[in-house]
Amino acid sequence: MGEAVLILGATSAIARATAAAFAARGAALYLASRDLDELQRIASDLRIRYGVEVHYAAFDAEATETHAAFFQSVLANMPDLSGVVLAFGYLGDQQAARDFKVGAKVIASNFTGAASILSLCADHFEPLQRGFIIGISSVAGDRGRQSNYVYGAAKGALSLYLQGLRNRLYASGVRVITIKPGFVDTAMTYGLPGLFLVASPQDIGERIVRTLGKQADVVYLPWFWRYIMLIIKHVPEPIFKRMKL
Amino acid sequence: MPVLTTSISGWGRYPVQTCELERPERYADLRLDAACLIARGQGRSYGDAALNENGRVLLTGRVNRLLDFDMEQGILRAEAGATLAEILAAIVPQGWFLPVTPGTKFVSLGGCVAADVHGKNHHHDGSFGAHVLALEMILADGSRVTCSPAENGELFWATVGGMGLTGIIGEVTLKLIPIKNSSMMVRHHSAGSLEQLFGLMQDAAIDDRYTVAWIDSMASGSRLGRGVVMCGHHASMQEAPLDSRAKPARARNIPRDFPAWALNPLSIGAFNALYYQREGGKREPFLSDYLPYFYPLDAIANWNRMYGKQGFVQYQCVIPDATAFDGIKALLQELSGSRRPSFLAVLKRLGAQGKGLLSFPMAGYTLALDLPIRDDGLFTLLNKLDEIVLQHGGRVYLAKDARLSAETFRAMYPRYEQWLAIKNKFDPQNRFSSSLSRRLGIGGTHG
């Protein structure tokens, strides 16, 4: 039986590249996001370029009450699901997100929605004693900074959730991998000032798929972000709180 | 949508201008949301066609999905940001090929339509637009319209060759040609003079589906216009059994700018003499993979850096059949007399003019020259070449141009008024505009 992968939030540049890297090694795909028109375009593209089977359906991370039915229909189409990539995320306007009415949406999308669908995936894979869950978090979740702490808090919570899930599912042989991308050349970062060492989505997508062949649990992409964040995490708080970050 | 204000140029790296770039990732985000805008695919036009100084440039490279591939009929529908390289990777293994291809595969589908590009087979198969079955356009009023030769034909033929000035090209449906394998059967013929070269190119016994001539631009006197005529066709199964297929060349890169003195009359003269001996000496037919055959320079990433950081101008013109020999001879004499080295000089035959109102090709011969910018003297020389082209009833290719004048453009493109009437109908405020269109006064008084 070939590989079959569910991509949640499949229209982002990183998700598209990850889907392409899976398709390039022959995996069947199930793409999910809110934007059906885009999903249809991406699905056609993957079928033509890689000759793989591609399904797609609408999925709204914030509409948690719909997740159970959604996941059932994924399994109806792909009973031998090998794994899940959680790629959705919402940055929004981080100035505006200081207002909780706006910030709540950031938390609902990046964390609450993720926790909801991941709980269903975990319950599915655990008794089968196989499968993988790849969660795309962010280096922004490693330390709170004034410029994006609402997004950072939601991604930080996602990182913790994935860590706990990894601990729970270890005994059943289900891989849980946390991906922490640094700056990637996507719509989220396009035109932002102060970016450096920006990676291409293609490179990140290929590396995400390659982590399955390695032992790593938490993967910074590209690798040097592990060291950048190591330094940032170790700046003492009395100094850190004075910094403009 | 976020905007990145930065300096960009075309492939010739002249001129360099500050533009506001936006880069949509969703099809629905292909729209006109600025005072004036031009779409830009891979930025492989040479001059200022995909620049918009202090205006908006819409990067289409991420809206590049292949949408529908009918492998029985050989019909492909794709988003206009897709490159020919991406398309070839999908269609060649299925036994299909592009009906027309320019000399690089790193161009977008939308760019091929907007410049109505041609290949080495124009004298047999016409230009790119002749093989486009339909377009989906995003117009100035925000509407999405399908156009084809049969439906909204006037918009279609104003867009084919229309340099992106009628709207954003969203999707392209293209008719492909069948191939038996990915090899080309190639044959070279050397010519010691321009007379011989024209003789070979007119000889139906030598001509093939794809015909192109390389000219030694440094040769003068009795050897003026000496060169090598290269003919080829897609190999049949008999010509290229599976195990004999040629391997593609390995990729190279020009990591930084060459110094200005690297390409000089001496070094180019020496290269040309070697090239003439080597390529002209290949008298027997041989097999070549399609990649090095159609795209020799694609194997060298950033080859435009060879011309130094001041950039270069590619001058490409066409002279109609009746005056072609005299016109090309006069151009080569002017060039060789100027002692300005042209690293590349290529001559191709063009067939009948297509229906694209601003399209470049017309029945005749087209000469392309790469000229590094050393000083303003180059522009004086190019103005002289313009005069020769005009005297012989020819025109200059806008996709390569960076310096033509508005008056010369009008004289060279007699169907402009017809085009303008359609432009005014679909974009009355002239909001689709570029640095090229303003330089040439295309689109009227607005913008």
XYZ file of C-alpha atoms in Angstrom:
692
model
C 0.000 0.000 0.000
C 1.389 3.411 -0.944
C 1.733 6.429 1.256
C -1.384 8.574 1.800
C -1.079 11.958 3.488
C -3.604 14.506 4.719
C -2.448 18.139 4.424
C -4.394 20.569 6.609
C -4.162 24.167 5.427
C -3.021 23.046 2.000
C -3.039 26.407 0.192
C -0.087 28.062 1.940
C 3.231 28.160 0.105
C 4.907 25.810 2.610
C 1.971 23.387 2.444
C 2.018 23.434 -1.373
C 5.726 22.672 -1.393
C 5.310 19.916 1.207
C 2.480 18.374 -0.795
C 4.660 18.501 -3.918
C 7.548 16.811 -2.095
C 5.208 14.030 -0.922
C 3.721 13.707 -4.422
C 7.222 13.515 -5.922
C 7.782 10.311 -3.960
C 4.444 8.908 -5.071
C 2.210 9.677 -2.093
C -1.542 10.041 -2.545
C -2.796 13.280 -1.037
C -5.855 14.688 0.656
C -5.774 18.478 0.650
C -7.885 20.540 3.023
C -8.431 24.264 3.509
C -11.187 26.865 3.437
C -10.522 27.953 -0.141
C -12.072 25.352 -2.460
C -11.147 27.171 -5.666
C -7.474 27.173 -4.700
C -7.641 23.537 -3.564
C -9.024 22.517 -6.926
C -6.192 24.319 -8.725
C -3.498 22.822 -6.478
C -5.012 19.333 -6.741
C -5.033 19.474 -10.569
C -1.473 20.733 -10.577
C -0.211 17.885 -8.369
C -2.059 15.257 -10.429
C -0.596 16.546 -13.704
C 2.965 17.053 -12.471
C 3.314 13.901 -10.390
C 0.590 11.553 -11.599
C -0.644 10.894 -8.050
C -4.161 10.551 -6.624
C -5.287 13.834 -5.020
C -8.511 14.446 -3.089
C -9.570 17.718 -1.566
C -12.285 19.075 0.700
C -13.218 22.197 2.611
C -11.848 22.433 6.137
C -12.126 25.337 8.568
C -9.729 25.123 11.523
C -11.858 27.496 13.584
C -15.101 25.521 13.052
C -14.081 22.797 15.522
C -17.611 21.321 15.632
C -17.154 20.196 12.009
C -13.836 18.419 12.556
C -15.148 14.962 13.476
C -17.309 14.700 10.348
C -14.474 16.083 8.241
C -11.994 13.520 9.531
C -14.484 10.683 8.996
C -14.850 11.681 5.340
C -11.063 11.811 4.938
C -10.859 8.231 6.261
C -13.726 7.154 4.024
C -11.647 8.280 1.017
C -8.297 7.190 2.420
C -8.773 4.284 4.833
C -5.019 3.648 4.885
C -4.011 7.164 5.856
C -0.274 7.168 6.648
C 0.035 10.553 8.241
C -1.070 14.142 8.670
C 0.674 17.453 8.080
C -0.818 20.346 10.019
C 0.194 23.394 8.005
C -2.494 25.974 8.678
C -1.675 29.113 10.576
C -2.826 32.687 10.794
C -0.575 35.641 11.531
C -2.954 38.503 10.808
C -2.112 42.005 11.951
C -0.199 41.569 15.202
C -0.729 45.181 16.254
C -4.475 44.709 15.948
C -4.238 41.324 17.690
C -3.397 43.089 20.962
C -7.149 43.651 21.075
C -8.538 40.312 22.257
C -11.433 40.448 19.795
C -8.828 40.141 17.034
C -6.322 38.080 18.995
C -8.941 35.433 19.770
C -9.040 34.546 16.074
C -5.271 34.074 16.018
C -5.516 31.722 18.997
C -8.573 29.915 17.613
C -6.852 29.199 14.326
C -3.278 28.450 15.391
C -3.999 26.614 18.627
C -7.621 25.710 19.430
C -8.358 24.539 15.875
C -5.091 22.615 15.760
C -5.738 20.929 19.124
C -9.204 19.900 17.945
C -8.177 18.183 14.706
C -4.962 16.745 16.185
C -6.935 15.044 18.964
C -8.943 13.201 16.310
C -5.807 12.239 14.369
C -4.120 10.968 17.556
C -7.159 8.865 18.510
C -7.161 7.374 15.020
C -3.467 6.442 14.824
C -2.929 5.329 18.445
C -4.804 2.001 18.264
C -3.384 1.303 14.779
C 0.147 1.633 16.219
C 1.433 3.423 13.114
C 1.302 6.795 11.394
C 2.840 10.223 11.700
C 1.761 13.705 12.660
C 3.843 16.624 11.442
C 2.886 19.928 13.046
C 4.199 23.176 11.599
C 4.714 25.518 14.510
C 7.039 28.525 14.488
C 10.195 29.934 16.026
C 7.865 32.730 17.186
C 6.564 30.242 19.774
C 9.956 29.899 21.466
C 9.909 33.221 23.267
C 7.327 35.982 23.685
C 8.190 39.245 21.970
C 6.239 42.492 21.853
C 5.974 42.462 18.055
C 4.031 39.176 17.755
C 3.292 37.660 21.173
C -0.312 36.705 20.417
C 0.769 34.622 17.415
C 3.823 33.484 19.381
C 1.686 32.376 22.343
C -0.633 30.374 20.080
C 2.306 28.725 18.262
C 4.107 28.149 21.580
C 0.996 26.405 22.879
C 0.908 24.300 19.696
C 4.557 23.316 20.230
C 3.748 22.200 23.800
C 0.673 20.307 22.607
C 2.758 18.456 20.002
C 5.379 17.701 22.626
C 2.763 16.145 24.895
C 1.254 14.214 22.013
C 4.689 12.864 21.103
C 5.122 11.648 24.681
C 1.656 10.026 24.674
C 2.004 8.352 21.259
C 5.591 7.148 21.630
C 4.447 3.862 23.153
C 2.183 3.169 20.165
C 4.875 3.938 17.583
C 3.202 7.016 16.124
C 5.737 9.686 15.111
C 5.011 13.262 16.128
C 7.331 15.842 14.592
C 7.365 19.545 15.419
C 8.619 21.779 12.617
C 9.788 25.274 13.507
C 10.472 27.282 10.376
C 12.407 30.525 10.569
C 11.913 33.129 7.845
C 10.393 31.565 4.740
C 9.598 33.437 1.544
C 5.801 33.230 1.745
C 2.813 35.545 1.595
C 3.111 35.848 5.402
C 6.554 37.459 5.201
C 6.494 39.117 1.745
C 7.582 42.748 1.896
C 8.289 42.683 5.667
C 11.355 44.660 6.729
C 14.204 43.142 8.742
C 14.168 39.624 7.282
C 17.417 37.724 6.838
C 18.473 34.283 5.597
C 15.063 33.753 4.039
C 14.458 30.163 2.877
C 12.416 29.140 -0.166
C 9.156 27.231 0.457
C 10.397 24.454 -1.897
C 13.453 23.901 0.250
C 11.380 23.838 3.461
C 8.804 21.477 1.917
C 11.463 18.993 0.840
C 13.131 19.117 4.235
C 9.829 18.559 6.031
C 9.265 15.352 4.075
C 12.880 14.272 4.667
C 12.444 14.498 8.472
C 10.381 11.293 8.248
C 13.555 9.403 7.385
C 15.402 10.826 10.391
C 15.157 10.484 14.145
C 14.485 14.126 14.965
C 11.478 15.198 17.061
C 11.772 18.975 16.929
C 13.180 20.324 13.676
C 14.206 23.913 13.046
C 14.223 24.802 9.340
C 16.712 25.758 8.090
C 18.881 24.099 10.776
C 20.689 27.264 11.988
C 17.480 28.578 13.505
C 18.030 26.073 16.327
C 21.100 28.074 17.321
C 19.559 31.484 16.730
C 16.662 30.503 19.002
C 19.028 28.913 21.524
C 20.647 32.309 21.963
C 17.334 34.166 22.019
C 15.880 31.768 24.602
C 18.890 32.227 26.869
C 18.935 36.008 27.063
C 18.077 36.691 30.743
C 14.588 38.108 31.186
C 15.757 41.337 32.942
C 17.688 42.137 29.763
C 15.181 40.645 27.279
C 12.305 42.784 28.587
C 14.241 45.924 27.686
C 14.862 44.840 24.090
C 12.867 46.058 21.078
C 12.033 42.758 19.423
C -1.745 42.820 -0.485
C 1.763 43.530 0.880
C 4.040 45.512 -1.405
C 7.824 45.349 -1.665
C 9.407 48.490 -3.076
C 12.733 47.657 -4.675
C 14.924 48.123 -7.753
C 14.540 45.596 -10.536
C 15.505 45.198 -14.180
C 14.821 42.935 -17.120
C 17.193 40.195 -18.267
C 19.527 42.713 -19.941
C 19.934 44.471 -16.562
C 19.290 47.811 -18.246
C 17.457 49.900 -17.205
C 17.237 49.390 -13.425
C 14.150 51.012 -11.898
C 12.352 51.251 -8.567
C 9.034 49.430 -8.655
C 6.384 48.342 -6.138
C 6.201 44.559 -6.325
C 3.281 42.479 -5.187
C 3.277 38.703 -5.320
C -0.095 36.951 -5.151
C -0.257 33.244 -4.324
C -3.963 32.736 -5.040
C -5.649 33.035 -8.404
C -8.296 35.315 -6.905
C -5.541 37.772 -5.939
C -4.599 38.421 -9.572
C -6.223 41.810 -9.859
C -5.613 45.458 -10.548
C -5.480 47.198 -7.164
C -3.194 50.127 -7.947
C -3.329 53.237 -10.102
C -1.285 51.495 -12.773
C 0.055 47.983 -13.025
C 1.965 45.564 -15.229
C 2.208 41.793 -14.768
C 5.686 40.238 -14.658
C 6.342 36.528 -14.981
C 10.016 35.532 -14.903
C 11.410 38.953 -15.864
C 13.014 37.504 -18.993
C 12.088 40.290 -21.349
C 15.340 42.179 -21.826
C 14.477 45.843 -21.371
C 11.646 47.630 -19.585
C 8.591 45.656 -20.751
C 8.042 44.191 -17.262
C 9.094 47.282 -15.325
C 6.846 49.993 -13.990
C 8.931 52.803 -12.582
C 7.350 54.008 -9.322
C 4.302 51.919 -10.198
C 2.966 48.479 -9.395
C 4.405 45.243 -10.750
C 2.392 42.053 -10.238
C 4.647 39.004 -9.914
C 2.830 35.975 -11.307
C 5.438 33.279 -10.587
C 3.464 31.694 -7.730
C 0.218 31.492 -9.676
C 1.638 28.714 -11.815
C -0.636 25.699 -11.513
C -1.143 23.240 -14.379
C -4.912 22.849 -14.482
C -5.877 20.434 -17.216
C -3.829 18.173 -19.464
C -5.654 16.228 -22.151
C -3.073 13.613 -23.087
C -5.175 12.305 -25.989
C -5.632 15.649 -27.735
C -2.465 17.353 -26.495
C -4.237 20.305 -24.926
C -2.893 21.947 -21.787
C -4.593 24.587 -19.648
C -2.403 26.302 -17.060
C -2.107 29.456 -15.028
C -0.041 32.059 -16.838
C 2.684 32.142 -14.177
C 3.770 28.584 -15.063
C 7.126 28.443 -16.828
C 7.887 26.542 -20.004
C 10.404 24.512 -17.952
C 7.601 23.351 -15.630
C 5.366 22.568 -18.578
C 8.057 20.627 -20.457
C 8.768 18.522 -17.356
C 5.105 17.483 -17.337
C 4.436 17.019 -21.070
C 7.643 15.625 -22.625
C 7.445 12.277 -20.755
C 3.887 11.945 -22.134
C 5.020 12.456 -25.727
C 4.051 16.087 -26.193
C 6.042 19.245 -26.883
C 5.550 23.005 -27.040
C 4.354 24.113 -30.495
C 6.675 27.132 -30.314
C 9.500 27.835 -27.900
C 11.864 30.779 -27.480
C 15.551 30.251 -26.642
C 14.981 29.891 -22.899
C 12.560 27.691 -20.997
C 12.683 30.001 -17.973
C 9.860 32.187 -19.274
C 6.259 32.273 -18.155
C 3.347 31.169 -20.259
C 1.825 34.637 -19.851
C 5.034 36.243 -21.085
C 5.018 33.998 -24.161
C 1.524 35.228 -25.014
C 2.189 38.887 -24.181
C 5.333 38.988 -26.354
C 3.872 36.524 -28.900
C 7.236 34.789 -28.887
C 8.601 32.830 -31.829
C 11.108 30.016 -32.202
C 13.300 28.469 -34.862
C 10.179 27.122 -36.576
C 8.318 30.378 -37.237
C 8.610 29.939 -41.003
C 6.645 26.690 -40.660
C 4.496 27.015 -37.551
C 4.006 30.727 -36.835
C 4.333 32.359 -33.432
C 3.164 31.284 -29.972
C -0.214 33.007 -30.254
C -1.156 30.881 -33.258
C -1.303 27.844 -30.950
C -3.192 29.422 -28.064
C -6.757 28.119 -27.994
C -8.046 30.428 -25.258
C -7.067 32.903 -22.551
C -8.697 33.911 -19.303
C -8.104 37.608 -18.717
C -8.571 39.765 -15.639
C -9.572 43.157 -17.005
C -9.323 46.711 -15.695
C -12.927 46.661 -14.440
C -12.169 43.548 -12.387
C -14.123 41.170 -14.601
C -12.783 37.801 -15.710
C -13.257 37.171 -19.413
C -12.479 34.202 -21.629
C -11.202 35.113 -25.055
C -10.125 33.069 -28.054
C -9.970 33.578 -31.817
C -13.711 32.778 -31.926
C -14.870 34.438 -28.686
C -13.953 38.079 -27.915
C -11.533 37.806 -30.822
C -10.497 41.448 -30.798
C -9.421 41.259 -27.140
C -7.578 38.017 -27.923
C -5.558 39.468 -30.823
C -4.846 42.674 -28.900
C -3.502 40.555 -26.021
C -1.367 38.230 -28.175
C 1.746 40.389 -28.565
C 0.068 43.139 -26.497
C 2.910 43.296 -23.925
C 0.524 42.812 -20.988
C -1.229 46.110 -21.639
C -4.791 44.831 -22.147
C -5.133 43.140 -18.757
C -3.687 40.384 -16.582
C -3.387 37.065 -18.392
C -4.700 34.532 -15.864
C -4.940 31.226 -17.708
C -3.716 29.969 -21.062
C -4.997 26.978 -23.034
C -2.371 25.710 -25.449
C -2.371 23.169 -28.265
C 0.739 20.972 -28.041
C 2.535 18.976 -30.735
C 3.235 15.222 -30.538
C 6.798 13.894 -30.342
C 8.121 10.326 -30.431
C 10.963 10.919 -27.978
C 12.941 13.739 -26.405
C 15.808 13.757 -28.942
C 16.448 16.075 -31.853
C 18.060 15.106 -35.152
C 20.389 17.982 -36.010
C 22.504 18.917 -39.010
C 24.952 21.819 -39.409
C 26.021 23.558 -42.630
C 28.763 26.148 -42.688
C 28.695 29.242 -44.887
C 31.772 31.351 -45.620
C 29.853 34.515 -46.446
C 26.465 36.173 -46.027
C 25.559 35.249 -49.638
C 26.216 31.588 -48.897
C 24.351 31.816 -45.604
C 21.210 33.207 -47.270
C 21.585 30.623 -50.012
C 21.554 27.807 -47.453
C 18.628 29.259 -45.502
C 16.521 29.557 -48.660
C 17.346 26.040 -49.814
C 14.301 23.840 -49.250
C 16.527 20.756 -49.430
C 18.463 21.946 -46.367
C 15.672 23.610 -44.403
C 14.077 21.674 -41.544
C 11.252 22.264 -39.064
C 13.704 24.210 -36.892
C 16.291 26.335 -38.679
C 18.604 28.941 -37.191
C 21.903 30.475 -38.209
C 24.716 31.610 -35.962
C 26.698 34.468 -37.474
C 30.287 35.440 -36.712
C 29.571 39.079 -35.960
C 33.282 39.954 -35.954
C 33.938 38.772 -39.509
C 34.235 41.533 -42.090
C 35.132 42.125 -45.743
C 34.632 39.065 -47.928
C 33.843 36.975 -44.842
C 31.111 39.325 -43.604
C 28.168 37.266 -42.427
C 29.963 33.926 -42.350
C 28.266 31.468 -40.057
C 26.699 28.106 -39.442
C 23.148 27.115 -40.382
C 21.725 24.660 -37.849
C 18.719 22.581 -38.847
C 16.813 20.085 -36.762
C 13.635 18.173 -36.173
C 12.162 15.974 -33.456
C 13.762 12.580 -33.970
C 11.643 9.668 -35.098
C 11.732 6.308 -33.308
C 14.041 4.972 -36.064
C 16.424 7.918 -35.689
C 16.599 7.711 -31.892
C 16.149 4.240 -30.448
C 15.832 4.400 -26.655
C 19.441 3.550 -25.793
C 21.081 6.078 -28.109
C 19.509 9.189 -26.648
C 21.881 12.018 -25.886
C 22.339 13.134 -22.287
C 21.608 16.717 -21.245
C 24.551 18.971 -20.400
C 25.427 19.618 -16.786
C 24.307 22.853 -15.164
C 26.763 25.725 -14.764
C 26.506 29.133 -13.172
C 28.092 32.567 -13.647
C 28.514 33.412 -9.956
C 29.363 37.097 -10.399
C 29.654 39.893 -12.941
C 32.410 39.587 -15.502
C 34.639 42.671 -15.601
C 33.806 45.058 -18.425
C 36.951 44.191 -20.396
C 36.294 40.429 -20.457
C 34.269 40.566 -23.636
C 36.263 42.572 -26.180
C 36.722 42.361 -29.951
C 39.772 40.145 -29.476
C 38.234 37.601 -27.103
C 34.969 37.463 -29.026
C 36.817 37.221 -32.343
C 38.826 34.271 -30.997
C 35.722 32.582 -29.615
C 33.846 33.077 -32.873
C 36.669 31.632 -34.972
C 36.771 28.531 -32.751
C 32.998 28.197 -32.740
C 32.851 28.521 -36.515
C 35.444 25.759 -36.943
C 33.873 23.462 -34.383
C 30.158 23.803 -35.190
C 30.671 24.324 -38.919
C 32.761 21.147 -38.987
C 29.860 18.941 -37.862
C 28.880 17.801 -41.338
C 27.084 14.603 -40.414
C 23.643 14.595 -38.817
C 23.757 13.947 -35.061
C 21.357 13.388 -32.156
C 20.969 15.971 -29.424
C 18.744 16.034 -26.365
C 16.054 18.685 -26.712
C 17.362 20.700 -23.734
C 20.811 21.700 -25.100
C 19.308 21.966 -28.586
C 16.609 24.508 -27.733
C 18.062 26.036 -24.566
C 21.899 26.049 -24.732
C 22.211 29.088 -22.469
C 19.813 27.717 -19.840
C 22.627 25.387 -18.783
C 24.513 28.475 -17.566
C 22.540 30.151 -14.778
C 22.829 33.960 -14.736
C 24.621 34.124 -18.081
C 23.569 37.770 -18.316
C 26.384 38.498 -15.813
C 28.891 37.876 -18.612
C 28.126 41.337 -19.904
C 29.235 43.072 -16.719
C 27.175 45.023 -14.257
C 26.307 47.803 -16.698
C 24.146 45.299 -18.533
C 23.491 44.836 -22.208
C 20.928 45.442 -24.900
C 19.650 42.702 -27.110
C 18.812 44.251 -30.431
C 16.440 42.107 -32.438
C 14.836 43.236 -35.658
C 13.105 41.693 -38.652
C 13.592 42.727 -42.288
C 10.956 41.665 -44.844
C 11.956 39.037 -47.442
C 12.252 41.410 -50.405
C 14.896 43.592 -48.725
C 16.247 41.095 -46.189
C 19.655 40.420 -47.722
C 20.508 44.086 -48.262
C 19.122 45.082 -44.872
C 20.949 42.389 -42.893
C 24.144 43.140 -44.807
C 23.870 46.845 -44.008
C 23.247 46.050 -40.320
C 26.260 43.719 -40.110
C 28.475 46.245 -41.890
C 27.426 48.976 -39.484
C 28.059 46.643 -36.535
C 31.408 45.382 -37.743
C 32.508 48.935 -38.592
C 31.631 50.081 -35.068
C 34.070 47.563 -33.538
C 31.473 46.941 -30.862
C 31.550 43.248 -30.112
C 28.332 41.304 -30.246
C 28.828 38.038 -28.424
C 25.781 36.581 -30.057
C 24.424 37.139 -33.541
C 21.582 34.907 -34.633
C 19.607 34.896 -37.865
C 16.245 33.158 -38.267
C 13.588 32.998 -40.924
C 10.124 34.249 -40.073
C 6.956 33.212 -41.864
C 3.791 35.171 -42.510
C 2.679 37.803 -40.010
C 0.095 36.548 -37.490
C -3.059 38.242 -36.272
C -1.593 39.730 -33.090
C -1.862 43.471 -33.705
C 1.374 44.377 -31.920
C 3.169 41.115 -32.694
C 6.732 41.324 -33.886
C 7.046 38.625 -36.561
C 6.544 39.346 -40.269
C 7.677 37.309 -43.280
C 11.402 37.863 -43.570
C 14.631 37.413 -41.649
C 15.237 38.307 -38.021
C 18.640 39.217 -36.633
C 19.391 39.259 -32.897
C 22.509 40.872 -31.416
C 23.695 41.031 -27.795
C 25.516 44.303 -27.208
C 27.114 45.140 -23.850
C 26.645 48.687 -22.607
C 30.044 50.327 -22.278
C 29.141 53.938 -23.017
C 26.433 56.051 -24.662
C 28.012 55.432 -28.059
C 26.087 52.166 -28.148
C 22.792 54.048 -28.250
C 24.021 56.157 -31.182
C 24.865 52.939 -33.023
C 21.454 51.449 -32.218
C 19.710 54.548 -33.560
C 21.609 54.031 -36.812
C 20.482 50.396 -36.859
C 16.870 51.597 -36.343
C 17.209 53.782 -39.446
C 18.484 50.862 -41.512
C 15.618 48.662 -40.258
C 13.037 51.355 -41.081
C 14.515 51.982 -44.547
C 14.125 48.290 -45.305
C 10.557 48.123 -44.016
C 11.340 46.158 -40.848
C 10.718 46.475 -37.134
C 12.328 45.986 -33.718
C 11.129 43.371 -31.179
C 9.555 45.044 -28.130
C 10.288 42.128 -25.771
C 14.000 42.815 -26.244
C 13.814 46.588 -26.450
C 15.021 49.156 -23.914
C 15.594 52.278 -26.008
C 13.422 52.638 -29.121
C 11.759 56.042 -29.598
C 7.990 56.588 -29.708
C 8.181 57.904 -33.305
C 10.169 54.931 -34.555
C 7.788 52.555 -32.791
C 4.777 54.108 -34.600
C 6.535 53.817 -37.938
C 7.432 50.181 -37.320
C 4.067 49.009 -36.011
C 1.412 50.177 -38.523
C -1.367 48.190 -36.795
C -0.927 50.235 -33.593
C -3.982 52.477 -34.161
C -6.154 49.389 -34.611
C -4.728 47.972 -31.384
C -5.243 51.254 -29.526
C -8.960 51.291 -30.312
C -9.319 47.908 -28.579
C -7.089 48.936 -25.676
C -9.237 52.020 -25.112
C -12.335 49.879 -25.057
C -11.086 47.465 -22.364
C -8.803 49.794 -20.406
C -10.053 53.337 -21.066
C -7.962 54.840 -18.257
C -4.781 53.138 -19.458
C -4.165 51.568 -16.039
C -2.304 48.587 -17.460
C 0.908 50.361 -18.293
C 4.638 49.725 -18.039
C 7.869 51.649 -18.360
C 8.015 50.399 -21.942
C 4.504 51.565 -22.776
C 5.151 55.051 -21.393
C 8.510 55.318 -23.176
C 6.895 54.377 -26.485
C 3.713 56.368 -25.879
C 1.629 53.181 -26.124
C -1.886 53.506 -24.756
C -2.458 57.186 -25.307
C -2.197 60.192 -23.066
C -3.159 58.730 -19.684
C -0.961 56.813 -17.240
